[in-house]
């Protein structure tokens, strides 16, 4: 597809916001047609802004996946939630996602109140419609539209892809006129080493329970292209305590081995190269208060 003549081109930023677990990352991946943001059944999976780029007709749509908005407790939570609110400042369209099965919850209420101060056009996206009967969707649409001035309501299933094309074509008509900002074949602006670290973090979230995923972070330390066309990747998993390190390793190293195998397969598929993945688990007490870790995650470090 050729880039349209300058006068026809459109380009805009679309922020996907919502409470944790409503399906923002799943929707981003569906919109872009490729897995660039990690997804798990757990809340607070996404930690920083992830951009995904799609072309729709004459428009380049730059979607911004954001961390879920909730009442933050830790410094890391504040950084995550702050980055989500910040995404709305630069957006041409803000899409509020609601989990249609759960309906409006406490976190959604806080977001609805905050939306009143947003200058960008806002649209409502009811997600997970595969789990809900139609009458409930209509009632939810009506109730939410009484709460905020949404330009449009979309009903989608990010998981099945239902409704995603309609959402995209509406956006293509409504982002501002202007030249494309990214090369037309680019779908993400995240460096591969960041994507690789996120994939490993996804596997940690899927394997570990309770607080452990939230008290860990992953960084790619080494990325070495080998002569045979494969890549050697070394990553460090930081945890808070020795007891957590033991859990991540598992009996005889079984847990880390399983995490590594799952991550390696996904990273290799994502970068289309054979991968040798080496994982190291380090205890770094208080990493959640270390500015360097925030830089690595692409988050601003909150002073308090
Ligand atoms: N049934 C169904 N499940 C969905 C749909 N969209 C997302 N999910 C599931 O909902 C869970 C959360 O999805 P995510 O995409 O990680 O949600 P998120 O809003 O990015 O979550 P955070 O990053 O934690 O804020 C996962 O188990 C998804 O598979 C959908 O349309 N239908
Ligand atoms: Mg997410």
mmCIF file of C-alpha atoms and ligand atoms in Angstrom:
data_model
loop_
_atom_site.group_PDB
_atom_site.id
_atom_site.type_symbol
_atom_site.label_atom_id
_atom_site.label_comp_id
_atom_site.label_asym_id
_atom_site.label_seq_id
_atom_site.Cartn_x
_atom_site.Cartn_y
_atom_site.Cartn_z
ATOM 1 C CA UNK A 1 0.000 0.000 0.000
ATOM 2 C CA UNK A 2 1.489 3.320 -1.055
ATOM 3 C CA UNK A 3 1.460 6.328 1.204
ATOM 4 C CA UNK A 4 -1.412 8.570 0.096
ATOM 5 C CA UNK A 5 -0.874 11.954 -1.503
ATOM 6 C CA UNK A 6 -0.118 14.492 1.168
ATOM 7 C CA UNK A 7 -3.442 16.287 1.057
ATOM 8 C CA UNK A 8 -5.372 13.039 1.612
ATOM 9 C CA UNK A 9 -3.237 11.596 4.387
ATOM 10 C CA UNK A 10 -4.448 11.377 7.961
ATOM 11 C CA UNK A 11 -2.548 10.504 11.101
ATOM 12 C CA UNK A 12 -3.381 10.467 14.774
ATOM 13 C CA UNK A 13 -2.771 9.075 18.229
ATOM 14 C CA UNK A 14 -5.444 6.903 19.792
ATOM 15 C CA UNK A 15 -5.007 6.161 23.507
ATOM 16 C CA UNK A 16 -6.576 2.928 24.781
ATOM 17 C CA UNK A 17 -7.402 3.517 28.412
ATOM 18 C CA UNK A 18 -9.342 1.713 31.091
ATOM 19 C CA UNK A 19 -9.218 -0.172 34.347
ATOM 20 C CA UNK A 20 -6.780 -3.089 34.696
ATOM 21 C CA UNK A 21 -7.704 -6.268 32.807
ATOM 22 C CA UNK A 22 -10.421 -4.785 30.547
ATOM 23 C CA UNK A 23 -8.514 -5.983 27.450
ATOM 24 C CA UNK A 24 -6.523 -2.931 26.292
ATOM 25 C CA UNK A 25 -3.457 -4.917 25.276
ATOM 26 C CA UNK A 26 -5.524 -7.616 23.579
ATOM 27 C CA UNK A 27 -7.279 -4.883 21.599
ATOM 28 C CA UNK A 28 -3.998 -3.212 20.655
ATOM 29 C CA UNK A 29 -2.711 -6.511 19.279
ATOM 30 C CA UNK A 30 -5.958 -7.054 17.357
ATOM 31 C CA UNK A 31 -5.822 -3.541 15.887
ATOM 32 C CA UNK A 32 -2.228 -3.933 14.765
ATOM 33 C CA UNK A 33 -2.598 -7.564 13.728
ATOM 34 C CA UNK A 34 0.462 -8.704 15.618
ATOM 35 C CA UNK A 35 1.330 -9.416 19.235
ATOM 36 C CA UNK A 36 3.309 -6.430 20.419
ATOM 37 C CA UNK A 37 1.882 -6.034 23.920
ATOM 38 C CA UNK A 38 1.749 -8.797 26.498
ATOM 39 C CA UNK A 39 -1.543 -10.196 27.775
ATOM 40 C CA UNK A 40 -2.308 -12.225 30.889
ATOM 41 C CA UNK A 41 -5.401 -13.048 32.953
ATOM 42 C CA UNK A 42 -3.870 -11.040 35.835
ATOM 43 C CA UNK A 43 -4.518 -7.355 36.537
ATOM 44 C CA UNK A 44 -1.750 -4.766 36.069
ATOM 45 C CA UNK A 45 0.087 -6.634 33.360
ATOM 46 C CA UNK A 46 1.061 -3.627 31.232
ATOM 47 C CA UNK A 47 3.469 -1.282 32.990
ATOM 48 C CA UNK A 48 4.333 1.408 30.451
ATOM 49 C CA UNK A 49 3.004 2.934 27.233
ATOM 50 C CA UNK A 50 3.250 0.607 24.234
ATOM 51 C CA UNK A 51 2.699 2.052 20.778
ATOM 52 C CA UNK A 52 1.291 -0.006 17.936
ATOM 53 C CA UNK A 53 0.897 1.388 14.449
ATOM 54 C CA UNK A 54 -1.709 0.426 11.841
ATOM 55 C CA UNK A 55 -2.639 1.689 8.409
ATOM 56 C CA UNK A 56 -6.317 2.026 7.550
ATOM 57 C CA UNK A 57 -7.032 3.489 4.125
ATOM 58 C CA UNK A 58 -5.327 6.881 3.960
ATOM 59 C CA UNK A 59 -4.824 7.021 7.715
ATOM 60 C CA UNK A 60 -1.954 5.990 9.924
ATOM 61 C CA UNK A 61 -3.325 5.151 13.358
ATOM 62 C CA UNK A 62 -0.893 5.197 16.243
ATOM 63 C CA UNK A 63 -2.483 3.251 19.078
ATOM 64 C CA UNK A 64 -1.165 3.676 22.591
ATOM 65 C CA UNK A 65 -1.718 0.790 24.982
ATOM 66 C CA UNK A 66 -1.562 1.989 28.566
ATOM 67 C CA UNK A 67 -1.300 0.501 32.051
ATOM 68 C CA UNK A 68 -4.670 0.013 33.723
ATOM 69 C CA UNK A 69 -5.873 2.899 35.868
ATOM 70 C CA UNK A 70 -6.531 1.985 39.494
ATOM 71 C CA UNK A 71 -5.996 3.480 42.946
ATOM 72 C CA UNK A 72 -2.201 3.279 43.242
ATOM 73 C CA UNK A 73 -0.362 2.231 46.381
ATOM 74 C CA UNK A 74 3.302 1.667 45.551
ATOM 75 C CA UNK A 75 5.671 3.985 43.713
ATOM 76 C CA UNK A 76 5.569 1.673 40.701
ATOM 77 C CA UNK A 77 1.759 1.820 40.696
ATOM 78 C CA UNK A 78 1.878 5.616 40.719
ATOM 79 C CA UNK A 79 4.295 5.649 37.787
ATOM 80 C CA UNK A 80 2.099 3.243 35.818
ATOM 81 C CA UNK A 81 -1.157 5.078 36.460
ATOM 82 C CA UNK A 82 0.550 8.436 35.850
ATOM 83 C CA UNK A 83 1.779 7.281 32.448
ATOM 84 C CA UNK A 84 -1.747 6.147 31.528
ATOM 85 C CA UNK A 85 -3.233 9.553 32.361
ATOM 86 C CA UNK A 86 -0.337 11.220 30.557
ATOM 87 C CA UNK A 87 -1.130 9.322 27.354
ATOM 88 C CA UNK A 88 -4.404 11.215 27.106
ATOM 89 C CA UNK A 89 -2.678 14.587 26.860
ATOM 90 C CA UNK A 90 -1.059 13.661 23.553
ATOM 91 C CA UNK A 91 -4.001 11.749 22.115
ATOM 92 C CA UNK A 92 -6.272 12.859 19.294
ATOM 93 C CA UNK A 93 -8.827 10.270 20.361
ATOM 94 C CA UNK A 94 -9.161 8.663 23.778
ATOM 95 C CA UNK A 95 -10.890 5.283 23.740
ATOM 96 C CA UNK A 96 -12.259 4.221 27.123
ATOM 97 C CA UNK A 97 -12.515 0.452 27.388
ATOM 98 C CA UNK A 98 -15.043 -1.116 29.714
ATOM 99 C CA UNK A 99 -15.277 -4.825 30.460
ATOM 100 C CA UNK A 100 -18.856 -5.412 29.322
ATOM 101 C CA UNK A 101 -19.224 -8.485 31.481
ATOM 102 C CA UNK A 102 -18.225 -6.692 34.686
ATOM 103 C CA UNK A 103 -19.955 -3.399 33.886
ATOM 104 C CA UNK A 104 -18.943 -0.162 35.596
ATOM 105 C CA UNK A 105 -16.677 -0.768 38.584
ATOM 106 C CA UNK A 106 -14.965 1.536 41.059
ATOM 107 C CA UNK A 107 -11.869 2.080 38.902
ATOM 108 C CA UNK A 108 -14.096 2.926 35.919
ATOM 109 C CA UNK A 109 -15.909 5.514 38.013
ATOM 110 C CA UNK A 110 -12.650 7.313 38.758
ATOM 111 C CA UNK A 111 -11.694 7.270 35.079
ATOM 112 C CA UNK A 112 -15.086 8.633 34.051
ATOM 113 C CA UNK A 113 -14.618 11.529 36.478
ATOM 114 C CA UNK A 114 -11.135 12.229 35.094
ATOM 115 C CA UNK A 115 -12.327 12.144 31.488
ATOM 116 C CA UNK A 116 -14.247 15.363 32.058
ATOM 117 C CA UNK A 117 -10.934 17.241 31.918
ATOM 118 C CA UNK A 118 -9.667 15.646 28.717
ATOM 119 C CA UNK A 119 -9.616 17.842 25.616
ATOM 120 C CA UNK A 120 -9.409 14.994 23.073
ATOM 121 C CA UNK A 121 -12.474 13.367 21.530
ATOM 122 C CA UNK A 122 -13.499 10.361 23.615
ATOM 123 C CA UNK A 123 -15.153 7.188 22.437
ATOM 124 C CA UNK A 124 -16.536 4.280 24.414
ATOM 125 C CA UNK A 125 -15.446 0.727 23.681
ATOM 126 C CA UNK A 126 -17.390 -2.065 25.347
ATOM 127 C CA UNK A 127 -15.070 -5.050 25.212
ATOM 128 C CA UNK A 128 -15.549 -8.785 25.829
ATOM 129 C CA UNK A 129 -18.972 -8.768 24.153
ATOM 130 C CA UNK A 130 -18.467 -12.474 23.488
ATOM 131 C CA UNK A 131 -19.318 -12.986 27.165
ATOM 132 C CA UNK A 132 -22.454 -10.848 27.349
ATOM 133 C CA UNK A 133 -26.071 -10.904 26.167
ATOM 134 C CA UNK A 134 -27.161 -8.100 23.863
ATOM 135 C CA UNK A 135 -29.747 -6.460 26.200
ATOM 136 C CA UNK A 136 -27.070 -5.939 28.823
ATOM 137 C CA UNK A 137 -24.856 -4.230 26.238
ATOM 138 C CA UNK A 138 -27.580 -1.819 25.289
ATOM 139 C CA UNK A 139 -28.297 -0.941 28.924
ATOM 140 C CA UNK A 140 -24.598 -0.388 29.576
ATOM 141 C CA UNK A 141 -24.254 1.782 26.474
ATOM 142 C CA UNK A 142 -27.122 3.953 27.582
ATOM 143 C CA UNK A 143 -25.930 4.279 31.176
ATOM 144 C CA UNK A 144 -22.403 5.233 30.157
ATOM 145 C CA UNK A 145 -23.507 7.717 27.544
ATOM 146 C CA UNK A 146 -25.460 9.520 30.218
ATOM 147 C CA UNK A 147 -22.224 9.856 32.174
ATOM 148 C CA UNK A 148 -19.915 11.301 29.515
ATOM 149 C CA UNK A 149 -20.087 12.871 26.075
ATOM 150 C CA UNK A 150 -18.770 10.007 23.975
ATOM 151 C CA UNK A 151 -18.532 10.734 20.249
ATOM 152 C CA UNK A 152 -19.344 7.110 19.531
ATOM 153 C CA UNK A 153 -19.860 3.719 21.188
ATOM 154 C CA UNK A 154 -18.266 0.541 19.848
ATOM 155 C CA UNK A 155 -18.970 -3.016 20.899
ATOM 156 C CA UNK A 156 -16.056 -5.331 20.351
ATOM 157 C CA UNK A 157 -14.480 -8.581 21.291
ATOM 158 C CA UNK A 158 -10.754 -7.965 21.239
ATOM 159 C CA UNK A 159 -10.289 -11.692 21.626
ATOM 160 C CA UNK A 160 -12.390 -12.815 18.631
ATOM 161 C CA UNK A 161 -11.844 -9.645 16.602
ATOM 162 C CA UNK A 162 -15.566 -8.917 16.411
ATOM 163 C CA UNK A 163 -16.218 -5.205 15.850
ATOM 164 C CA UNK A 164 -12.538 -4.308 15.623
ATOM 165 C CA UNK A 165 -12.670 -3.441 11.905
ATOM 166 C CA UNK A 166 -15.580 -1.020 12.438
ATOM 167 C CA UNK A 167 -13.706 0.710 15.240
ATOM 168 C CA UNK A 168 -10.644 1.066 13.044
ATOM 169 C CA UNK A 169 -12.488 2.470 10.069
ATOM 170 C CA UNK A 170 -14.275 5.054 12.205
ATOM 171 C CA UNK A 171 -10.929 6.169 13.628
ATOM 172 C CA UNK A 172 -9.440 6.434 10.147
ATOM 173 C CA UNK A 173 -12.134 8.990 9.308
ATOM 174 C CA UNK A 174 -11.717 10.951 12.523
ATOM 175 C CA UNK A 175 -8.005 11.385 13.130
ATOM 176 C CA UNK A 176 -6.631 14.736 11.932
ATOM 177 C CA UNK A 177 -5.411 15.351 8.393
ATOM 178 C CA UNK A 178 -1.632 15.263 8.258
ATOM 179 C CA UNK A 179 1.366 13.291 7.078
ATOM 180 C CA UNK A 180 2.195 9.834 8.433
ATOM 181 C CA UNK A 181 4.720 9.870 11.262
ATOM 182 C CA UNK A 182 6.146 6.368 10.839
ATOM 183 C CA UNK A 183 7.332 4.358 7.837
ATOM 184 C CA UNK A 184 4.332 2.476 6.455
ATOM 185 C CA UNK A 185 5.603 -1.000 7.357
ATOM 186 C CA UNK A 186 6.414 -0.167 10.960
ATOM 187 C CA UNK A 187 4.039 -1.666 13.546
ATOM 188 C CA UNK A 188 5.841 -0.834 16.784
ATOM 189 C CA UNK A 189 8.431 1.630 18.023
ATOM 190 C CA UNK A 190 9.662 -0.501 20.915
ATOM 191 C CA UNK A 191 13.197 -1.875 20.640
ATOM 192 C CA UNK A 192 13.335 -5.680 20.260
ATOM 193 C CA UNK A 193 15.202 -6.099 23.529
ATOM 194 C CA UNK A 194 12.279 -4.444 25.315
ATOM 195 C CA UNK A 195 9.759 -6.696 23.576
ATOM 196 C CA UNK A 196 11.884 -9.702 24.557
ATOM 197 C CA UNK A 197 11.939 -8.618 28.210
ATOM 198 C CA UNK A 198 8.174 -8.127 28.142
ATOM 199 C CA UNK A 199 7.645 -11.624 26.730
ATOM 200 C CA UNK A 200 9.613 -13.118 29.611
ATOM 201 C CA UNK A 201 7.613 -11.006 32.058
ATOM 202 C CA UNK A 202 4.426 -12.397 30.514
ATOM 203 C CA UNK A 203 5.632 -15.926 31.237
ATOM 204 C CA UNK A 204 6.456 -14.930 34.829
ATOM 205 C CA UNK A 205 2.919 -13.585 35.246
ATOM 206 C CA UNK A 206 1.467 -16.777 33.817
ATOM 207 C CA UNK A 207 3.528 -19.090 36.065
ATOM 208 C CA UNK A 208 3.816 -17.237 39.352
ATOM 209 C CA UNK A 209 1.074 -16.326 41.754
ATOM 210 C CA UNK A 210 -0.037 -13.841 44.349
ATOM 211 C CA UNK A 211 2.328 -10.922 44.814
ATOM 212 C CA UNK A 212 5.377 -12.366 43.092
ATOM 213 C CA UNK A 213 4.730 -11.134 39.548
ATOM 214 C CA UNK A 214 4.185 -7.620 40.894
ATOM 215 C CA UNK A 215 7.463 -7.731 42.780
ATOM 216 C CA UNK A 216 9.533 -8.729 39.784
ATOM 217 C CA UNK A 217 10.852 -7.011 36.680
ATOM 218 C CA UNK A 218 12.792 -8.239 33.659
ATOM 219 C CA UNK A 219 15.576 -6.562 31.715
ATOM 220 C CA UNK A 220 17.462 -7.692 28.613
ATOM 221 C CA UNK A 221 21.139 -7.249 29.445
ATOM 222 C CA UNK A 222 22.830 -8.736 26.404
ATOM 223 C CA UNK A 223 21.770 -9.116 22.798
ATOM 224 C CA UNK A 224 24.380 -10.701 20.609
ATOM 225 C CA UNK A 225 23.886 -11.688 16.984
ATOM 226 C CA UNK A 226 25.821 -14.896 16.301
ATOM 227 C CA UNK A 227 27.468 -15.919 13.034
ATOM 228 C CA UNK A 228 24.937 -18.693 12.404
ATOM 229 C CA UNK A 229 22.060 -16.179 12.301
ATOM 230 C CA UNK A 230 20.847 -16.903 15.819
ATOM 231 C CA UNK A 231 20.825 -14.496 18.765
ATOM 232 C CA UNK A 232 22.150 -14.896 22.273
ATOM 233 C CA UNK A 233 19.942 -13.019 24.733
ATOM 234 C CA UNK A 234 20.711 -12.691 28.420
ATOM 235 C CA UNK A 235 18.032 -11.367 30.717
ATOM 236 C CA UNK A 236 17.891 -10.611 34.397
ATOM 237 C CA UNK A 237 14.780 -11.138 36.475
ATOM 238 C CA UNK A 238 14.871 -8.892 39.526
ATOM 239 C CA UNK A 239 12.959 -9.898 42.629
ATOM 240 C CA UNK A 240 12.745 -8.342 46.088
ATOM 241 C CA UNK A 241 13.792 -11.206 48.346
ATOM 242 C CA UNK A 242 15.799 -14.414 48.446
ATOM 243 C CA UNK A 243 12.624 -16.385 49.190
ATOM 244 C CA UNK A 244 11.178 -15.067 45.924
ATOM 245 C CA UNK A 245 14.298 -15.994 44.017
ATOM 246 C CA UNK A 246 13.881 -19.568 45.210
ATOM 247 C CA UNK A 247 10.273 -19.641 43.999
ATOM 248 C CA UNK A 248 11.232 -18.284 40.573
ATOM 249 C CA UNK A 249 13.934 -20.943 40.258
ATOM 250 C CA UNK A 250 11.622 -23.725 41.466
ATOM 251 C CA UNK A 251 12.589 -27.191 42.585
ATOM 252 C CA UNK A 252 15.792 -28.166 40.802
ATOM 253 C CA UNK A 253 15.372 -25.099 38.577
ATOM 254 C CA UNK A 254 12.152 -26.463 37.083
ATOM 255 C CA UNK A 255 10.195 -23.195 37.168
ATOM 256 C CA UNK A 256 12.829 -20.987 35.588
ATOM 257 C CA UNK A 257 13.422 -23.655 32.982
ATOM 258 C CA UNK A 258 9.750 -23.683 32.009
ATOM 259 C CA UNK A 259 9.591 -19.875 31.949
ATOM 260 C CA UNK A 260 12.713 -19.777 29.803
ATOM 261 C CA UNK A 261 11.441 -22.372 27.339
ATOM 262 C CA UNK A 262 8.109 -20.579 26.894
ATOM 263 C CA UNK A 263 9.772 -17.164 26.544
ATOM 264 C CA UNK A 264 12.420 -18.434 24.146
ATOM 265 C CA UNK A 265 9.814 -19.882 21.790
ATOM 266 C CA UNK A 266 7.787 -16.649 21.724
ATOM 267 C CA UNK A 267 10.812 -14.380 21.329
ATOM 268 C CA UNK A 268 12.130 -16.520 18.464
ATOM 269 C CA UNK A 269 8.730 -16.319 16.760
ATOM 270 C CA UNK A 270 8.529 -12.556 17.309
ATOM 271 C CA UNK A 271 11.966 -11.760 15.903
ATOM 272 C CA UNK A 272 11.948 -14.612 13.359
ATOM 273 C CA UNK A 273 15.388 -15.800 14.401
ATOM 274 C CA UNK A 274 16.609 -18.737 16.489
ATOM 275 C CA UNK A 275 17.207 -17.607 20.062
ATOM 276 C CA UNK A 276 19.464 -18.793 22.870
ATOM 277 C CA UNK A 277 17.925 -17.358 26.007
ATOM 278 C CA UNK A 278 19.766 -17.210 29.316
ATOM 279 C CA UNK A 279 17.829 -16.097 32.393
ATOM 280 C CA UNK A 280 19.410 -14.932 35.634
ATOM 281 C CA UNK A 281 17.447 -14.253 38.802
ATOM 282 C CA UNK A 282 18.812 -11.550 41.072
ATOM 283 C CA UNK A 283 17.620 -10.260 44.407
ATOM 284 C CA UNK A 284 17.499 -6.493 44.418
ATOM 285 C CA UNK A 285 15.674 -5.360 47.486
ATOM 286 C CA UNK A 286 13.807 -2.120 46.838
ATOM 287 C CA UNK A 287 14.128 -2.227 43.032
ATOM 288 C CA UNK A 288 10.712 -0.573 43.029
ATOM 289 C CA UNK A 289 12.415 2.526 44.428
ATOM 290 C CA UNK A 290 15.369 2.501 42.019
ATOM 291 C CA UNK A 291 15.152 5.166 39.265
ATOM 292 C CA UNK A 292 17.278 3.062 36.902
ATOM 293 C CA UNK A 293 14.629 0.310 36.822
ATOM 294 C CA UNK A 294 12.008 2.893 35.799
ATOM 295 C CA UNK A 295 14.214 4.147 32.990
ATOM 296 C CA UNK A 296 14.512 0.583 31.712
ATOM 297 C CA UNK A 297 10.738 0.172 31.801
ATOM 298 C CA UNK A 298 10.163 3.467 30.002
ATOM 299 C CA UNK A 299 8.461 5.043 33.007
ATOM 300 C CA UNK A 300 8.979 8.365 34.681
ATOM 301 C CA UNK A 301 10.255 8.025 38.236
ATOM 302 C CA UNK A 302 7.752 9.515 40.677
ATOM 303 C CA UNK A 303 9.556 11.495 43.387
ATOM 304 C CA UNK A 304 7.386 10.110 46.123
HETATM 305 N N1 LIG B 1 -13.559 -13.326 26.594
HETATM 306 C C1 LIG B 1 -12.763 -12.306 26.313
HETATM 307 N N2 LIG B 1 -11.624 -12.118 26.996
HETATM 308 C C2 LIG B 1 -10.848 -11.062 26.673
HETATM 309 C C3 LIG B 1 -11.185 -10.147 25.657
HETATM 310 N N3 LIG B 1 -10.218 -9.214 25.598
HETATM 311 C C4 LIG B 1 -9.307 -9.537 26.543
HETATM 312 N N4 LIG B 1 -9.683 -10.656 27.193
HETATM 313 C C5 LIG B 1 -8.968 -11.332 28.287
HETATM 314 O O1 LIG B 1 -8.898 -10.455 29.390
HETATM 315 C C6 LIG B 1 -7.664 -10.633 30.106
HETATM 316 C C7 LIG B 1 -6.919 -9.313 30.222
HETATM 317 O O2 LIG B 1 -6.537 -8.891 28.923
HETATM 318 P P1 LIG B 1 -5.413 -7.783 28.720
HETATM 319 O O3 LIG B 1 -5.409 -7.440 27.273
HETATM 320 O O4 LIG B 1 -4.128 -8.215 29.337
HETATM 321 O O5 LIG B 1 -6.047 -6.595 29.568
HETATM 322 P P2 LIG B 1 -5.411 -5.152 29.861
HETATM 323 O O6 LIG B 1 -6.538 -4.193 29.895
HETATM 324 O O7 LIG B 1 -4.313 -4.869 28.912
HETATM 325 O O8 LIG B 1 -4.850 -5.381 31.336
HETATM 326 P P3 LIG B 1 -3.685 -4.522 32.126
HETATM 327 O O9 LIG B 1 -2.491 -4.444 31.244
HETATM 328 O O10 LIG B 1 -3.463 -5.334 33.344
HETATM 329 O O11 LIG B 1 -4.294 -3.196 32.427
HETATM 330 C C8 LIG B 1 -6.883 -11.692 29.319
HETATM 331 O O12 LIG B 1 -7.102 -12.937 29.923
HETATM 332 C C9 LIG B 1 -7.505 -11.628 27.946
HETATM 333 O O13 LIG B 1 -7.404 -12.832 27.220
HETATM 334 C C10 LIG B 1 -12.411 -10.376 24.931
HETATM 335 O O14 LIG B 1 -12.792 -9.642 24.033
HETATM 336 N N5 LIG B 1 -13.138 -11.459 25.312
HETATM 337 MG MG1 LIG B 2 -2.327 -4.510 29.258
#
